[in-house]
Short mmCIF file of C-alpha atoms in Angstrom, two decimals:
data_model
loop_
_atom_site.label_atom_id
_atom_site.label_comp_id
_atom_site.label_asym_id
_atom_site.label_seq_id
_atom_site.Cartn_x
_atom_site.Cartn_y
_atom_site.Cartn_z
CA SER A 1 44.67 23.19 13.74
CA SER A 2 43.30 22.24 10.33
CA THR A 3 40.79 24.41 8.52
CA SER A 4 37.23 23.33 7.75
CA LYS A 5 36.74 23.02 4.02
CA ARG A 6 33.79 24.32 2.06
CA ILE A 7 32.00 21.45 0.38
CA GLN A 8 30.53 22.55 -2.93
CA PRO A 9 27.38 21.07 -4.48
CA GLY A 10 28.09 18.30 -6.94
CA SER A 11 31.61 17.77 -5.63
CA CYS A 12 31.09 14.03 -5.46
CA GLY A 13 28.67 11.25 -6.18
CA ARG A 14 26.42 10.36 -9.05
CA GLY A 15 25.63 13.89 -10.19
CA ARG A 16 21.89 13.28 -9.89
CA ARG A 17 20.97 16.94 -9.46
CA GLY A 18 18.29 17.85 -11.97
CA GLU A 19 17.24 14.28 -12.66
CA GLY A 20 14.50 14.28 -10.04
CA LYS A 21 11.79 15.86 -12.19
CA ALA A 22 12.29 13.34 -14.96
CA GLU A 23 12.18 10.46 -12.48
CA VAL A 24 9.01 11.83 -10.91
CA ALA A 25 7.32 12.06 -14.31
CA MET A 26 8.31 8.51 -15.22
CA ALA A 27 7.19 7.18 -11.83
CA ARG A 28 3.83 8.88 -12.16
CA ALA A 29 3.37 7.40 -15.62
CA ARG A 30 4.24 3.93 -14.31
CA SER A 31 1.88 4.42 -11.40
CA ALA A 32 -0.98 5.42 -13.68
CA ARG A 33 -0.42 2.47 -16.01
CA ALA A 34 -0.16 0.05 -13.09
CA ILE A 35 -3.39 1.31 -11.57
CA VAL A 36 -5.24 1.03 -14.88
CA HIS A 37 -4.01 -2.53 -15.36
CA ALA A 38 -4.91 -3.43 -11.78
CA ALA A 39 -8.39 -1.96 -12.21
CA GLY A 40 -8.88 -4.05 -15.34
CA ARG A 41 -7.87 -7.21 -13.54
CA ALA A 42 -10.13 -6.38 -10.62
CA PHE A 43 -13.10 -5.76 -12.94
CA ALA A 44 -12.51 -9.00 -14.80
CA SER A 45 -12.33 -11.09 -11.67
CA GLN A 46 -15.13 -9.22 -9.87
CA ALA A 47 -12.81 -9.04 -6.87
CA SER A 48 -14.08 -6.84 -4.10
CA THR A 49 -11.94 -4.83 -1.77
CA ARG A 50 -12.88 -2.74 1.15
CA THR A 51 -11.77 0.85 0.52
CA VAL A 52 -10.47 2.58 3.56
CA ALA A 53 -11.82 6.09 4.09
CA MET A 54 -9.25 8.67 3.18
CA GLU A 55 -10.76 11.44 5.30
CA GLY A 56 -10.18 11.64 8.98
CA ASN A 57 -9.97 13.29 12.09
CA ALA A 58 34.05 26.83 15.82
CA ALA A 59 34.03 26.68 19.01
CA ARG A 60 32.54 27.84 22.22
CA ASN A 61 34.87 30.60 23.33
CA ALA A 62 37.77 29.07 21.33
CA GLY A 63 40.27 31.03 23.36
CA GLN A 64 41.82 34.45 23.37
CA ALA A 65 44.07 35.98 20.72
CA SER A 66 45.99 32.70 20.25
CA LYS A 67 42.73 31.01 19.16
CA ALA A 68 41.37 33.81 16.98
CA ALA A 69 42.48 32.10 13.81
CA VAL A 70 40.64 28.93 14.81
CA TRP A 71 37.42 30.85 15.42
CA SER A 72 37.57 32.48 12.00
CA ALA A 73 38.33 29.21 10.27
CA LEU A 74 35.78 27.00 11.97
CA GLY A 75 32.06 27.07 11.36
CA VAL A 76 29.10 24.83 10.74
CA THR A 77 29.56 22.68 7.69
CA ALA A 78 26.42 22.27 5.60
CA VAL A 79 26.23 19.45 3.09
CA GLY A 80 26.86 21.23 -0.16
CA PHE A 81 27.87 24.60 1.29
CA ALA A 82 29.32 26.23 4.40
CA ALA A 83 26.93 27.85 6.82
CA TRP A 84 28.90 29.77 9.37
CA MET A 85 27.61 29.12 12.90
CA PRO A 86 29.48 28.33 16.13
CA LEU A 87 30.63 24.79 16.81
CA ALA A 88 30.04 23.00 20.09
CA HIS A 89 33.73 22.39 20.63
CA ALA A 90 36.84 23.44 18.71
CA LYS A 91 39.13 20.52 17.98
CA GLU A 92 42.83 20.80 17.32
CA GLN A 93 42.46 18.02 14.79
CA GLU A 94 39.49 18.09 12.43
CA ALA A 95 38.30 15.46 10.00
CA ASP A 96 38.58 16.31 6.31
CA LEU A 97 34.84 16.52 5.77
CA GLU A 98 35.15 16.92 2.03
CA GLN A 99 36.98 13.59 1.87
CA VAL A 100 34.48 12.02 4.25
CA LYS A 101 31.67 13.18 1.98
CA LYS A 102 33.35 11.66 -1.05
CA MET A 103 33.68 8.33 0.73
CA ILE A 104 30.01 8.37 1.75
CA CYS A 105 29.01 9.20 -1.82
CA GLN A 106 31.07 6.25 -3.02
CA VAL A 107 29.19 3.96 -0.64
CA ILE A 108 25.92 5.09 -2.24
CA GLU A 109 27.40 4.82 -5.72
CA ASP A 110 28.34 1.21 -5.03
CA ASP A 111 24.93 0.35 -3.55
CA PRO A 112 22.13 2.89 -4.18
CA ASP A 113 19.87 1.11 -1.68
CA MET A 114 22.34 2.09 1.03
CA GLY A 115 21.27 5.73 0.63
CA PRO A 116 17.88 5.27 2.33
CA THR A 117 19.50 3.02 4.94
CA LEU A 118 21.98 5.75 5.90
CA VAL A 119 19.10 8.18 6.32
CA ARG A 120 17.31 5.64 8.51
CA LEU A 121 20.45 5.20 10.63
CA ALA A 122 20.71 8.96 11.19
CA TRP A 123 16.99 9.14 11.96
CA HIS A 124 16.96 6.24 14.44
CA THR A 125 20.12 7.28 16.27
CA SER A 126 18.56 10.74 16.73
CA GLY A 127 14.92 9.83 17.30
CA THR A 128 15.35 8.43 20.81
CA TYR A 129 15.59 11.85 22.43
CA ASP A 130 13.41 12.67 25.42
CA LYS A 131 13.13 16.39 26.15
CA THR A 132 11.95 15.76 29.72
CA THR A 133 14.92 13.68 30.84
CA GLY A 134 17.43 15.05 28.32
CA THR A 135 18.42 11.48 27.43
CA GLY A 136 18.78 9.77 24.08
CA GLY A 137 19.43 11.44 20.76
CA SER A 138 22.34 11.26 18.35
CA ASN A 139 24.92 12.35 20.91
CA GLY A 140 26.67 9.16 22.01
CA ALA A 141 26.08 6.85 19.02
CA THR A 142 24.95 4.24 21.52
CA MET A 143 23.43 2.02 18.84
CA ARG A 144 26.91 0.47 18.70
CA PHE A 145 25.95 -1.46 21.83
CA THR A 146 23.27 -3.78 23.10
CA PRO A 147 20.52 -3.41 23.99
CA GLU A 148 19.95 -0.53 21.54
CA ALA A 149 21.53 -2.34 18.59
CA ASP A 150 19.02 -5.15 19.11
CA PHE A 151 15.88 -3.01 19.31
CA GLY A 152 13.32 -4.25 16.81
CA ALA A 153 13.06 -0.77 15.29
CA ASN A 154 16.80 -0.90 14.47
CA ALA A 155 16.75 -4.25 12.67
CA GLY A 156 18.98 -4.15 9.60
CA LEU A 157 20.82 -0.98 10.59
CA HIS A 158 23.98 -2.98 11.27
CA LEU A 159 24.39 -2.86 7.48
CA ALA A 160 24.69 0.93 7.53
CA ARG A 161 26.92 0.95 10.61
CA ASN A 162 29.24 -1.63 9.08
CA VAL A 163 29.55 0.10 5.72
CA LEU A 164 30.65 3.30 7.50
CA GLU A 165 33.39 1.54 9.50
CA PRO A 166 36.13 2.05 6.85
CA ILE A 167 35.34 5.76 6.85
CA LYS A 168 35.59 5.90 10.62
CA LYS A 169 38.96 4.12 10.51
CA ALA A 170 40.23 6.53 7.86
CA HIS A 171 39.05 9.51 9.93
CA PRO A 172 39.35 8.42 13.59
CA GLN A 173 39.03 11.99 14.88
CA LEU A 174 35.40 12.04 13.67
CA SER A 175 33.08 10.59 16.29
CA TYR A 176 30.63 7.85 15.35
CA ALA A 177 27.85 10.21 16.39
CA ASP A 178 29.04 12.86 13.95
CA LEU A 179 29.73 10.33 11.18
CA TRP A 180 26.29 8.73 11.34
CA THR A 181 24.41 12.03 11.30
CA TYR A 182 26.64 13.51 8.59
CA ALA A 183 26.14 10.40 6.43
CA GLY A 184 22.38 10.90 6.66
CA CYS A 185 22.67 14.48 5.43
CA VAL A 186 25.01 13.53 2.59
CA ALA A 187 22.69 10.71 1.52
CA ILE A 188 19.67 13.03 1.42
CA GLU A 189 21.44 15.48 -0.84
CA GLU A 190 22.96 12.72 -2.96
CA MET A 191 19.45 11.34 -3.60
CA ASP A 192 18.35 14.72 -4.99
CA GLY A 193 17.00 16.02 -1.69
CA PRO A 194 17.60 19.32 0.09
CA THR A 195 20.81 20.47 1.68
CA VAL A 196 20.58 19.88 5.43
CA ALA A 197 22.80 22.10 7.58
CA TRP A 198 25.08 20.01 9.76
CA ARG A 199 27.72 20.82 12.35
CA PRO A 200 30.09 18.58 14.33
CA GLY A 201 30.50 18.41 18.07
CA ARG A 202 28.85 15.15 19.09
CA VAL A 203 30.76 12.73 21.29
CA ASP A 204 30.64 8.97 21.62
CA LYS A 205 29.41 7.37 24.83
CA GLY A 206 29.28 3.90 26.35
CA PRO A 207 26.49 1.32 26.65
CA GLU A 208 25.38 2.79 29.96
CA SER A 209 23.90 5.69 27.96
CA CYS A 210 21.65 3.51 25.78
CA PRO A 211 18.06 4.80 25.84
CA PRO A 212 15.18 2.48 26.75
CA ASP A 213 13.36 0.62 24.00
CA GLY A 214 10.08 2.02 22.73
CA ARG A 215 11.09 5.58 21.86
CA LEU A 216 10.96 5.07 18.08
CA PRO A 217 7.65 4.95 16.17
CA ASP A 218 5.82 1.67 15.67
CA GLY A 219 3.99 0.92 12.43
CA GLU A 220 0.60 0.87 14.13
CA LYS A 221 -0.93 1.13 17.57
CA GLY A 222 -4.35 -0.51 17.70
CA GLY A 223 -6.61 1.33 15.26
CA PRO A 224 -6.76 4.82 13.73
CA ALA A 225 -7.21 6.76 16.97
CA GLY A 226 -4.50 4.92 18.88
CA THR A 227 -2.11 5.04 15.94
CA THR A 228 -2.59 8.77 15.42
CA GLN A 229 -2.03 9.44 19.11
CA HIS A 230 1.07 7.24 19.05
CA VAL A 231 2.59 9.35 16.27
CA ARG A 232 2.03 12.51 18.29
CA ASP A 233 3.31 10.96 21.51
CA ILE A 234 6.59 9.91 19.87
CA PHE A 235 7.30 13.26 18.24
CA TYR A 236 5.92 15.53 20.95
CA ARG A 237 8.27 13.76 23.39
CA MET A 238 11.16 15.09 21.30
CA GLY A 239 9.71 18.60 21.01
CA PHE A 240 8.25 18.60 17.49
CA ASN A 241 4.94 20.10 16.38
CA ASP A 242 2.43 18.72 13.87
CA ARG A 243 3.98 20.47 10.87
CA GLU A 244 7.44 19.18 11.71
CA ILE A 245 6.03 15.69 12.21
CA VAL A 246 4.48 15.58 8.74
CA ALA A 247 7.65 17.03 7.21
CA LEU A 248 9.88 14.40 8.84
CA VAL A 249 7.66 11.43 8.03
CA GLY A 250 7.96 12.44 4.37
CA ALA A 251 11.34 10.68 4.42
CA HIS A 252 9.25 7.55 3.76
CA ALA A 253 9.61 8.63 0.14
CA LEU A 254 12.82 6.63 0.45
CA GLY A 255 13.43 2.92 0.87
CA GLU A 256 11.07 0.07 1.59
CA CYS A 257 10.00 -2.29 4.35
CA HIS A 258 11.32 -5.84 4.68
CA THR A 259 9.47 -8.71 6.34
CA ASP A 260 12.67 -10.01 7.92
CA ARG A 261 13.22 -6.66 9.67
CA SER A 262 10.04 -4.77 10.47
CA GLY A 263 7.57 -7.46 9.41
CA TYR A 264 6.07 -5.08 6.83
CA LYS A 265 6.69 -5.39 3.11
CA GLY A 266 7.11 -3.02 0.18
CA PRO A 267 8.04 0.54 -0.83
CA TRP A 268 6.01 3.69 -0.26
CA THR A 269 6.80 5.11 -3.71
CA ARG A 270 8.13 3.93 -7.06
CA MET A 271 11.28 6.03 -6.59
CA LYS A 272 12.75 4.55 -3.43
CA THR A 273 16.20 6.08 -3.96
CA THR A 274 15.01 9.56 -4.98
CA PHE A 275 14.06 12.23 -2.45
CA SER A 276 10.79 13.77 -3.68
CA ASN A 277 7.29 14.69 -2.49
CA GLU A 278 5.81 11.61 -4.18
CA TYR A 279 5.06 10.16 -0.74
CA TYR A 280 2.49 12.88 -0.07
CA ARG A 281 1.02 12.64 -3.56
CA GLU A 282 0.61 8.88 -3.22
CA LEU A 283 -1.08 9.29 0.16
CA LEU A 284 -3.67 11.67 -1.27
CA GLU A 285 -4.18 10.53 -4.84
CA ASN A 286 -3.90 6.76 -4.57
CA THR A 287 -6.52 4.38 -3.16
CA TRP A 288 -5.47 2.46 -0.07
CA THR A 289 -7.08 -0.72 1.18
CA LEU A 290 -6.15 -3.01 4.03
CA LYS A 291 -3.81 -5.72 2.76
CA LYS A 292 -5.08 -9.28 3.11
CA TRP A 293 -2.11 -11.30 4.27
CA ASN A 294 -0.63 -13.01 7.30
CA GLY A 295 1.57 -10.08 8.24
CA PRO A 296 0.93 -7.02 10.42
CA PRO A 297 -1.70 -4.46 9.36
CA GLN A 298 -0.61 -2.42 6.35
CA PHE A 299 -2.33 -0.84 3.37
CA GLU A 300 -1.78 -1.41 -0.36
CA ASP A 301 -2.64 0.41 -3.56
CA PRO A 302 -4.73 -1.22 -6.34
CA THR A 303 -1.59 -2.67 -7.93
CA GLY A 304 -0.37 -4.28 -4.72
CA GLU A 305 3.05 -2.80 -5.48
CA LEU A 306 3.01 0.11 -3.02
CA MET A 307 2.21 0.13 0.66
CA MET A 308 1.49 2.48 3.54
CA LEU A 309 1.77 1.76 7.25
CA PRO A 310 -1.08 2.67 9.58
CA THR A 311 1.18 5.44 10.93
CA ASP A 312 1.40 6.81 7.37
CA MET A 313 -2.36 6.69 7.00
CA ALA A 314 -2.65 8.66 10.24
CA LEU A 315 -1.36 11.67 8.33
CA ILE A 316 -4.53 11.73 6.22
CA TRP A 317 -6.92 10.35 8.83
CA ASP A 318 -6.20 13.33 11.09
CA SER A 319 -7.33 16.70 9.75
CA ASP A 320 -4.53 18.63 11.46
CA PHE A 321 -1.91 16.38 9.90
CA ARG A 322 -3.69 16.20 6.54
CA LYS A 323 -3.49 19.92 5.82
CA TYR A 324 0.30 19.69 5.80
CA VAL A 325 0.23 16.59 3.60
CA GLU A 326 -1.82 18.60 1.10
CA MET A 327 0.62 21.52 1.30
CA TYR A 328 3.66 19.35 0.66
CA ALA A 329 1.98 17.36 -2.13
CA LYS A 330 1.50 20.64 -4.00
CA ASP A 331 4.81 22.31 -3.18
CA GLN A 332 7.99 20.22 -3.08
CA ASP A 333 10.20 23.26 -2.49
CA LEU A 334 8.20 24.11 0.63
CA TRP A 335 8.58 20.56 1.91
CA PHE A 336 12.31 20.54 1.17
CA SER A 337 12.70 23.74 3.20
CA ASP A 338 10.64 22.46 6.12
CA PHE A 339 12.26 19.03 6.07
CA ALA A 340 15.80 20.42 6.08
CA LYS A 341 15.06 22.51 9.17
CA ALA A 342 13.27 19.70 11.00
CA PHE A 343 15.96 17.13 10.18
CA GLN A 344 18.73 19.39 11.43
CA LYS A 345 16.74 19.88 14.62
CA LEU A 346 16.26 16.10 14.93
CA GLU A 347 19.97 15.41 14.56
CA GLU A 348 20.94 18.05 17.14
CA LEU A 349 18.47 17.11 19.90
CA GLY A 350 20.37 16.39 23.10
CA CYS A 351 23.67 17.59 21.65
CA ASP A 352 25.94 20.16 23.25
CA MET A 353 25.50 22.70 20.49
CA GLU A 354 25.69 26.39 21.32
CA LYS A 355 22.33 28.18 21.19
CA PRO A 356 20.24 25.88 18.98
CA TRP A 357 18.75 27.79 16.06
CA TRP A 358 15.22 26.61 16.85
#
């Protein structure tokens, strides 16, 4: 069997490590200027807006002596380094994960906006898990089929699935389920985020294993109280606590909403392809008012350039959520650590991994 390769930090991609602080500083400067300009325009026009209150309530027993070499060679591959933990299943043929990583990095190099989309694919393929029934989750990669591919929450994710097809063809021994989750981890690190430990072992399943619709979060659920409860219902169903919820939702630092997909419009931060704690800072330090438009309920900052969903606002409406928002806004390293653990847990829910670390 082939040997798992250690993947070293900076071995591929745009080499963006270290650029994050400069980008954060520039984004904050742009944000401040934009808010000042917007305030001036609002004063001049005497426009009135209703300010929303910001407070609120390798292998499992790989064999005997003949397999000893496999056991010593295989481990859990972490994006950027090797973390040695048992695999779910030893495979006689392993994908060259270093080469897979390079190909994923090239995808992001060619189209930086694909980085957030790959993270969303990994999130949505994993976020259907139900701890009560043991169904859903990343194991199976059932978003390849209808009805899951057509769920409203998955609109636009065909772009990420399609762009990964050449990688799957080049490495057929890697399951779709492993490829999609691995791509999410690579994308996070490539966008200056934390290293998320990842290990293979997922298998692909058929359309009969598609989860029911409605297991992924909606943007709002009928007012602050209903929306806050909805957030908890979705994540508690998977087995997460409040701290893990706030850590995971911080991935909204990436990407933006599109009216032709979710119905919502705009980015959460001014650095939509950089993984940073700006999402939490914007939630706390910006002013959010209900957007006046013909679309679904969402909030906008004074410039009209940034937006938050009602489910984002729930993190500061609810005091138990808010304390973690405040923690992560002050300490990016703490958030990175918490996010990496929670995202690994998310990607492994429902998978046949040996003795989950959590």
